[in-house]
C-alpha positions as CSV (number, residue, x, y, z in Angstrom):
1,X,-3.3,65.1,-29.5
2,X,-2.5,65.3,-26.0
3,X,-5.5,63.7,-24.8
4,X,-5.5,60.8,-27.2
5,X,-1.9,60.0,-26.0
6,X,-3.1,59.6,-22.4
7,X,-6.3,57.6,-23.5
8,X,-3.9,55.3,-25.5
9,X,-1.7,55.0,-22.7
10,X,-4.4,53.9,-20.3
11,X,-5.6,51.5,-22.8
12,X,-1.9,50.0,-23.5
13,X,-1.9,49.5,-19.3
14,X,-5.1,48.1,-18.9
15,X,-4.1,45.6,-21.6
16,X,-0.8,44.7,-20.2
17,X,-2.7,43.9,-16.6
18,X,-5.6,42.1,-18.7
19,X,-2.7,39.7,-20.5
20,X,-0.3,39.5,-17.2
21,X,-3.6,38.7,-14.8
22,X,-4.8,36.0,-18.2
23,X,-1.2,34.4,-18.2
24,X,-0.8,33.7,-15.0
25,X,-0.7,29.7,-14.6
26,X,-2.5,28.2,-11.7
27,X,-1.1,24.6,-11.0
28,X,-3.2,22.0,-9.1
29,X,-1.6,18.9,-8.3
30,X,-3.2,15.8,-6.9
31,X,-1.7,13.7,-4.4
32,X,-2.7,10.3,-5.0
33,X,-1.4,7.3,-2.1
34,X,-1.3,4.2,-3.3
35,X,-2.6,1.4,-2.1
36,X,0.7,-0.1,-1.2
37,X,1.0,2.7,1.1
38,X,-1.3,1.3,4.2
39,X,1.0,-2.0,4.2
40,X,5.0,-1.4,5.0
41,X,6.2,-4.6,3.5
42,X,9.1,-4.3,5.3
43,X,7.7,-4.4,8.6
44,X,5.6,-7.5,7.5
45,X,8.6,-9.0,7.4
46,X,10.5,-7.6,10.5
47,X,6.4,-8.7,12.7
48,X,7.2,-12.4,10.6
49,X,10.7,-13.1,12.8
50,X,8.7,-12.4,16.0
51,X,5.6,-14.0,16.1
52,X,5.6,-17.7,17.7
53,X,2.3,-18.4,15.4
54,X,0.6,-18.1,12.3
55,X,-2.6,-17.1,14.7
56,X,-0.3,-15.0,16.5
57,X,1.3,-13.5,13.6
58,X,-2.1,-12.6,12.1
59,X,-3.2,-10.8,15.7
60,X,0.2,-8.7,15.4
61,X,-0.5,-7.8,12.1
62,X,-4.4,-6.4,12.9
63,X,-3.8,-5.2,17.1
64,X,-4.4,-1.4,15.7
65,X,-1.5,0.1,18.4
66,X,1.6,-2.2,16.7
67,X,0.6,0.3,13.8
68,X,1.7,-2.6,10.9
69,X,-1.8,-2.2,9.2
70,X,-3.1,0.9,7.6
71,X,-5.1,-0.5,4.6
72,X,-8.3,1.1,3.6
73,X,-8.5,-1.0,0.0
74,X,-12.3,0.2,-0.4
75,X,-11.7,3.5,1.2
76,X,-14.5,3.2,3.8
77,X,-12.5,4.9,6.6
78,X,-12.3,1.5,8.1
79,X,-8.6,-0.6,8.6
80,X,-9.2,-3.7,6.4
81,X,-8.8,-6.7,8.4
82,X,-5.8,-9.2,6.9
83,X,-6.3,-12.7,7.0
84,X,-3.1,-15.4,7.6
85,X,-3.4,-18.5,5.4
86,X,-0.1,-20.9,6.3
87,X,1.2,-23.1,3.5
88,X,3.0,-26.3,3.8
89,X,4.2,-28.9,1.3
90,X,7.3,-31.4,1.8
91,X,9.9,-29.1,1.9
92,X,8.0,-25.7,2.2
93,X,6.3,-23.1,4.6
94,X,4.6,-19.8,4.0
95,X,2.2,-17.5,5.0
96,X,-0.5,-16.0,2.3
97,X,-1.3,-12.8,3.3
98,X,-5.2,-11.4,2.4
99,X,-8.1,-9.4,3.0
100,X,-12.2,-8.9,1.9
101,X,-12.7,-5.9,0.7
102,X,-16.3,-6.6,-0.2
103,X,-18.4,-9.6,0.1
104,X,-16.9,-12.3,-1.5
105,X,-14.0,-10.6,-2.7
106,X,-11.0,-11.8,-1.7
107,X,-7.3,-9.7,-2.9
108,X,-4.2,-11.2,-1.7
109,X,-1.6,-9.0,-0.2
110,X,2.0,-10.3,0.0
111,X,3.2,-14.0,0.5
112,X,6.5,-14.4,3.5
113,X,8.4,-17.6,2.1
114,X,10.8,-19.5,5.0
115,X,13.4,-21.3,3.7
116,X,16.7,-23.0,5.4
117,X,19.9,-22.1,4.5
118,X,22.6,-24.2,5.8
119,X,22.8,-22.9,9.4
120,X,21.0,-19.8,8.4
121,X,17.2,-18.7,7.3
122,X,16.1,-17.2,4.3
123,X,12.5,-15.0,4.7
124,X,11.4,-13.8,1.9
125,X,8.3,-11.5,1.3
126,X,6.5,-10.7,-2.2
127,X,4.2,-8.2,-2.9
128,X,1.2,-9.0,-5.0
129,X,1.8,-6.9,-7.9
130,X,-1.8,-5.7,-8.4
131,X,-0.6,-3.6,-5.4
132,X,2.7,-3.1,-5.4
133,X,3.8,-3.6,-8.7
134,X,5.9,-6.5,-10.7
135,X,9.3,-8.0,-8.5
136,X,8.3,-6.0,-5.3
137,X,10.4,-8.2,-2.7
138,X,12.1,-7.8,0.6
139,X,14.5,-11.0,1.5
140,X,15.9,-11.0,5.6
141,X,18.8,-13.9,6.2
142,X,19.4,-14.0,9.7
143,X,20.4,-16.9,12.1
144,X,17.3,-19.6,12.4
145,X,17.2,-19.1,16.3
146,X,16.1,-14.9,15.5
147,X,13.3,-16.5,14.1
148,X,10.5,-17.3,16.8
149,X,8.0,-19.1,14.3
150,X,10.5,-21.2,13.3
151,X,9.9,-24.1,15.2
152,X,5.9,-23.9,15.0
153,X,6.3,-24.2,11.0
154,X,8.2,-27.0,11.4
155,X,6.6,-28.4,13.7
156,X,3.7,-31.1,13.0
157,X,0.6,-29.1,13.5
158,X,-2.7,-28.7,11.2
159,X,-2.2,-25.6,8.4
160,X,-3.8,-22.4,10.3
161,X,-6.7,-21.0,8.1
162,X,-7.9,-17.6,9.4
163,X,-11.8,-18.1,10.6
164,X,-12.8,-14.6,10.2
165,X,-13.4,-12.4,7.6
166,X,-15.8,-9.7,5.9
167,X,-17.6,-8.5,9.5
168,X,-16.9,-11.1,11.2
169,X,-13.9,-9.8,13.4
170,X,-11.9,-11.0,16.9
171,X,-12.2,-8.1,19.2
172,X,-8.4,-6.7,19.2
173,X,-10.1,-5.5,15.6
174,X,-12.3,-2.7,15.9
175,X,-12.6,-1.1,13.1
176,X,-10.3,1.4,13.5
177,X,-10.0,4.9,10.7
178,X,-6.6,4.9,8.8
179,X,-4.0,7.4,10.6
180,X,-2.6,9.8,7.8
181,X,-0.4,8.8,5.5
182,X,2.4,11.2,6.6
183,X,2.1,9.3,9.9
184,X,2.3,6.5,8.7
185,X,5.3,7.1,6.6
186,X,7.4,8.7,9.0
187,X,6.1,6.4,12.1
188,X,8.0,3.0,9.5
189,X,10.6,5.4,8.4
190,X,12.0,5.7,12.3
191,X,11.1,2.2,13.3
192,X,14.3,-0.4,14.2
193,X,13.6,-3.0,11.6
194,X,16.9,-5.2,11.6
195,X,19.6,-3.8,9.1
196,X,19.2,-7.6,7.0
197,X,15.6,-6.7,5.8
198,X,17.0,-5.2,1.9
199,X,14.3,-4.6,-0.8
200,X,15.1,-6.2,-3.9
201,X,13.8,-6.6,-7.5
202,X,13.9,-10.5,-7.5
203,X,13.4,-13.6,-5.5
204,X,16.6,-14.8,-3.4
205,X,14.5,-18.3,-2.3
206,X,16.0,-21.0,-4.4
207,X,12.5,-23.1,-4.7
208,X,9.1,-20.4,-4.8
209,X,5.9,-21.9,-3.0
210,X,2.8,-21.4,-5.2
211,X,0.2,-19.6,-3.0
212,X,-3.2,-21.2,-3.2
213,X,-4.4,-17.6,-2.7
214,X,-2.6,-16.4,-6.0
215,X,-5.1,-16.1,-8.0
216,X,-7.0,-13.7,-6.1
217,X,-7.9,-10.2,-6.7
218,X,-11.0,-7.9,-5.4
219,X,-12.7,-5.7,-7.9
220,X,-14.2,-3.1,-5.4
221,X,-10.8,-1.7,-4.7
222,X,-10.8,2.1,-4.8
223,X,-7.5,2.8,-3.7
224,X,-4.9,3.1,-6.7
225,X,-3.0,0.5,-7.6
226,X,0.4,0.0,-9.4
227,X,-0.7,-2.9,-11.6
228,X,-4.7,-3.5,-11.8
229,X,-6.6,-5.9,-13.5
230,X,-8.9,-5.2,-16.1
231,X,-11.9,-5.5,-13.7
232,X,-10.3,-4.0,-11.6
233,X,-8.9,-0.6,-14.0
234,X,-12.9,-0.5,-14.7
235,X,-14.3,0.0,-11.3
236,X,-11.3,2.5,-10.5
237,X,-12.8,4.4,-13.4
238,X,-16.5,4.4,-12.1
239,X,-15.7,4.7,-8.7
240,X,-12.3,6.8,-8.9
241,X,-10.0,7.3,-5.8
242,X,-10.6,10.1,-2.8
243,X,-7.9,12.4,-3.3
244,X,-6.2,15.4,-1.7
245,X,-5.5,18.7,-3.3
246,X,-3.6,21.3,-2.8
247,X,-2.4,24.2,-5.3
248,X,-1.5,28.3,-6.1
249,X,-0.1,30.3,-8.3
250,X,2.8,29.0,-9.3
251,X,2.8,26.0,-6.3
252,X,3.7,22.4,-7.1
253,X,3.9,19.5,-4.9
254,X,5.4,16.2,-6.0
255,X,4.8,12.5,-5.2
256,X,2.5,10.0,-6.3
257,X,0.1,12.6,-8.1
258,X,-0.9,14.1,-11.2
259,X,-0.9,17.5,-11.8
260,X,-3.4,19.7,-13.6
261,X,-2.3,23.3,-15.2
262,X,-5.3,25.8,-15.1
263,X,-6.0,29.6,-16.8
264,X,-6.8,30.8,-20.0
265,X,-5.2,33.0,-22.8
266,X,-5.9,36.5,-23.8
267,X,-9.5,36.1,-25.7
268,X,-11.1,32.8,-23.6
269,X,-10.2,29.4,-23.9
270,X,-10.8,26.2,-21.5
């Protein structure tokens, strides 16, 4: 009797470290950076008061140490270049903002709208919501004078078109690798944008320019994206997104990711 107590007792504790070792929840999240990540809108607008030129502007936005651009849209380690289109009707200027991710495919970024206000200036700039989502805006009023492009957009001049593209670069563009994302982030987060720059959910510029650029969107974009296409949704799935991992028992991190749970039950299971 003696014995079989102690026999059952060892089986009752193997058991118990069987069922606590099976229960034991593993979580595995994936950190997943979207695509709107490698372009700070706000900075776009901030780099738009303080270039004297479309052809300036679009240098600015590609000279790898003013740190503006960080795309990778194809995720081939390799800053995509962005390309400045400037639109003008009667009353209007703007700047389409765009970039090949393959050949032939064009996606369009952002478009900055100028717009005179009385004595002041309205610059608006609107995300394309493939990347950043639907109503993605940041508006800047500030004084006409803080704006050095000012007086080239208004100026008679013929409409800059950007004259390079997919490998076919200016030299200031050398196909530099993404930094991190973290330094990315934090090197925006401590930058002295002007206070007027506010993010909003809808468009402050009484008459919207139509972008001749609107309608374009790459398919060969691997990077996630807030609102894809169809076309676009069905590469993603074929050729789905690098991603970073971390995990532990009982670890969880949280942005941008999906997590998955891992471990089994007492008798198997997936």
């Amino acid at each position: 009797m003696f014995h079989y107590r102690i026999i059952c007792s060892l089986f009752s504790l193997s058991l118990c470290a069987t069922l606590t070792q099976c229960s034991r929840t593993e979580y595995v999240t994936t950190i997943v950076q979207s695509a709107s990540d490698g372009l700070d809108l706000k900075a776009v607008t901030d780099l738009a008061t303080k270039s004297k030129s479309a052809e300036e502007f679009e240098k600015n936005l590609n000279t790898p140490n003013n740190k503006i651009n960080n795309l990778d849209l194809n995720e081939d380690d390799k800053v995509d270049f962005i390309q400045v289109t400037e639109i003008v009707t009667d009353t209007q200027r703007a700047l389409s903002l765009t970039t090949e991710v393959a050949p032939g495919e064009e996606q369009e970024l952002c478009t900055i709208q100028f717009e005179k206000d009385g004595d002041a200036a309205n610059v608006e700039t609107q995300g394309n919501s493939q990347i950043y989502g639907n109503n993605h805006y940041y508006h800047h009023r500030t004084g006409i004078g803080d704006i050095l492009l000012w007086t080239y957009l208004w100026n008679a001049h013929p409409p800059y078109y950007s004259s390079w593209g997919w490998n076919r670069y200016p030299s200031y563009h050398s196909n530099y690798r993404p930094r991190s994302h973290d330094q990315y982030r934090g090197f925006h987060k401590n930058a002295s944008y002007s206070n007027n720059i506010k993010q909003n959910s809808y468009s402050q510029i009484s008459k919207p320019v139509k972008s001749p650029n609107f309608n374009k969107s790459a398919k060969s974009i691997k990077a996630p994206l807030k609102n894809p296409t169809t076309s676009q949704r069905t590469f993603q799935t074929r050729n789905p997104s690098r991603t970073v991992r971390s995990g532990g028992f009982g670890s969880a991190r949280s942005g941008f990711s999906s997590s998955s749970r891992s471990g089994s039950s007492f008798g198997g299971g997936k």
